[in-house]
XYZ file of C-alpha atoms in Angstrom:
95
model
C 61.916 69.056 -28.268
C 63.597 71.561 -30.582
C 61.925 73.520 -33.391
C 64.112 73.258 -36.492
C 61.936 74.825 -39.173
C 58.688 76.761 -39.363
C 57.183 78.238 -42.523
C 53.730 78.824 -43.959
C 53.765 75.231 -45.261
C 55.802 73.106 -42.832
C 56.975 72.665 -39.258
C 59.885 70.394 -38.363
C 60.558 69.455 -34.744
C 63.465 67.391 -33.421
C 62.255 65.174 -30.608
C 65.140 64.623 -28.206
C 65.233 61.742 -25.716
C 64.946 62.667 -22.058
C 68.274 62.317 -20.272
C 66.676 60.950 -17.099
C 63.284 59.309 -17.384
C 63.510 57.166 -14.265
C 61.446 59.407 -11.982
C 62.418 57.148 -9.082
C 62.841 58.728 -5.685
C 64.516 55.738 -4.047
C 67.385 53.423 -4.967
C 65.183 50.931 -6.802
C 66.902 50.011 -10.077
C 64.953 51.007 -13.156
C 64.859 48.877 -16.299
C 67.057 50.201 -19.112
C 65.295 52.227 -21.773
C 66.233 52.627 -25.403
C 67.258 56.233 -25.970
C 66.095 57.390 -29.405
C 65.447 60.605 -31.158
C 63.158 61.435 -34.024
C 61.748 64.170 -36.212
C 58.164 65.258 -36.638
C 57.300 66.910 -39.943
C 53.925 68.641 -40.154
C 52.426 69.693 -43.471
C 50.253 72.684 -42.601
C 48.591 72.584 -46.025
C 47.177 69.067 -45.704
C 46.972 68.905 -41.897
C 49.031 65.692 -41.833
C 52.192 64.772 -39.975
C 54.849 62.113 -40.154
C 57.190 61.010 -37.366
C 60.600 59.784 -38.475
C 62.591 57.537 -36.170
C 65.167 54.804 -36.561
C 66.771 54.660 -39.991
C 64.395 57.321 -41.354
C 65.547 59.716 -38.627
C 69.185 58.949 -39.411
C 68.627 59.720 -43.106
C 66.866 62.963 -42.237
C 69.688 63.889 -39.825
C 72.148 63.465 -42.708
C 69.994 65.810 -44.801
C 70.079 68.418 -42.032
C 73.866 68.161 -41.809
C 74.101 68.633 -45.584
C 71.885 71.728 -45.310
C 74.232 73.136 -42.664
C 77.164 72.792 -45.071
C 75.374 74.101 -48.172
C 72.704 76.567 -47.125
C 69.660 75.681 -49.246
C 66.919 77.983 -50.427
C 63.510 77.775 -48.778
C 62.196 76.173 -51.964
C 64.844 73.425 -51.785
C 64.046 72.729 -48.126
C 60.320 72.582 -48.787
C 60.752 70.333 -51.828
C 62.675 67.890 -49.626
C 60.069 68.072 -46.840
C 57.315 67.561 -49.386
C 58.947 64.245 -50.304
C 58.695 63.040 -46.707
C 55.040 64.051 -46.452
C 54.287 61.230 -48.883
C 54.825 58.988 -45.835
C 52.286 60.914 -43.732
C 49.195 58.986 -42.750
C 48.301 60.743 -39.511
C 46.110 63.831 -39.320
C 47.376 66.490 -36.936
C 45.342 66.336 -33.734
C 45.501 69.109 -31.163
C 45.180 67.972 -27.562
């Protein structure tokens, strides 16, 4: 897990796949697992979050790469994140 962005309005976390999830202590073969990554975007204002994976994560990754090339303002970043929050259906729950 890697924190990418944190402001008064949003938090963005990149969820990285574990390199070794087998946990086996013997030579028993483990079934293959799909290695995926995703992004969690939390809207602190509304208390909702959205998790992007698959094609949504790939699109968001392209946005991040574009931001690295053309450093955006905080307003531009938050306008983009606000567009993704339209997908949010889950309230943030603290465990």
